[in-house]
Amino acid sequence: MSYRYTRHYTGPLEAVIFDWAGTVVDFGSFAPTQVLVDAFATIGLPVTLAEARVPMGMAKRDHIKTLGQLPDVARRWQDKFGAPMTDADVDRIYAIFMPLQIERVGVYSQPIPGALDTIATLRQQGLKIGSCTGYPREVMNALLPIAAAAGFAPDCTIAADDLKAGARPGPWMALANVIELGVKHVAATVKVDDTAVGIAEGLNAGMWTVGLAVSGNEVGLSLEEWLALTPAEQAARRQRAADKLAQAGAHYVIDSIADLPAVIAEINARLARGEQP
């Protein structure tokens, strides 16, 4: 006698796991990037905001190391210091970066328009709200009460240095949310992020993924700068960002968190039809 056991989850969704900067707070994702520019400037090596955005989504120590390995940055480093960047150099920049990030993270971290309404809608639907971030725990200890005062208090927050296994693009922070939130199946979870590495995190965890093209790192403009663009300029920048997130494997790409409820409804319908991430 044989038995057939199906592992397919048919819904409904149980949880949404959000990134922070560029996803729920900090339209344009300036807190992690501008502070990195300032930290590099402190040691006399200019980097551009565009360069600082390339490794976005990584844990900050990894972000600094990867930034230093970009060809143009590595060449300027070699020219200035006479040797490639070392792990000791990464540690030195990280030590400069951390107090600046803790001091300034709240300055940039107002909720993105529509974020609080969307999260309220998801909670009304019975969804749990998780989160994970490239920020280390020290930064999150500063940001969490600021965000709570503004109206955002997720049920779970995993910081980039909380886990021995590591951070993005590995699945571990997303899966830690699943454990802490008590979600029964990873297919009952949606990961929402504005970076390719954050989308990879969700995919590696076996989750549905939603990329945010306009509000985050890929467009990289403040809300005021975005609204000042012509419709044609907005369309061009949106398309470039959406293409990058789609190429990273995002199941859906939308402008911002404000557009998420319709996607949640569609994923629930797909699960009910037996589809999986």
Short mmCIF file of C-alpha atoms in Angstrom, two decimals, residues 20 39 68 84 100 112 115 121 149 170-171 179 190 217 223 238 254 262:
data_model
loop_
_atom_site.label_atom_id
_atom_site.label_comp_id
_atom_site.label_asym_id
_atom_site.label_seq_id
_atom_site.Cartn_x
_atom_site.Cartn_y
_atom_site.Cartn_z
CA TRP A 20 13.13 48.80 6.28
CA ALA A 39 32.13 57.77 6.36
CA GLY A 68 35.60 49.14 -1.71
CA PRO A 84 44.15 47.48 -1.88
CA LEU A 100 27.11 58.31 12.29
CA ILE A 112 6.90 56.13 3.17
CA ALA A 115 3.00 52.55 4.51
CA THR A 121 -4.96 46.87 6.12
CA ALA A 149 6.42 56.69 17.60
CA GLY A 170 21.07 34.00 2.38
CA PRO A 171 17.57 33.08 3.64
CA ILE A 179 10.11 30.97 13.28
CA VAL A 190 5.68 37.37 1.31
CA ASN A 217 17.30 52.22 -3.68
CA LEU A 223 9.94 61.93 -2.63
CA ARG A 238 10.67 53.32 -12.97
CA ILE A 254 5.24 47.65 -7.80
CA ALA A 262 -3.77 44.32 -4.39
#
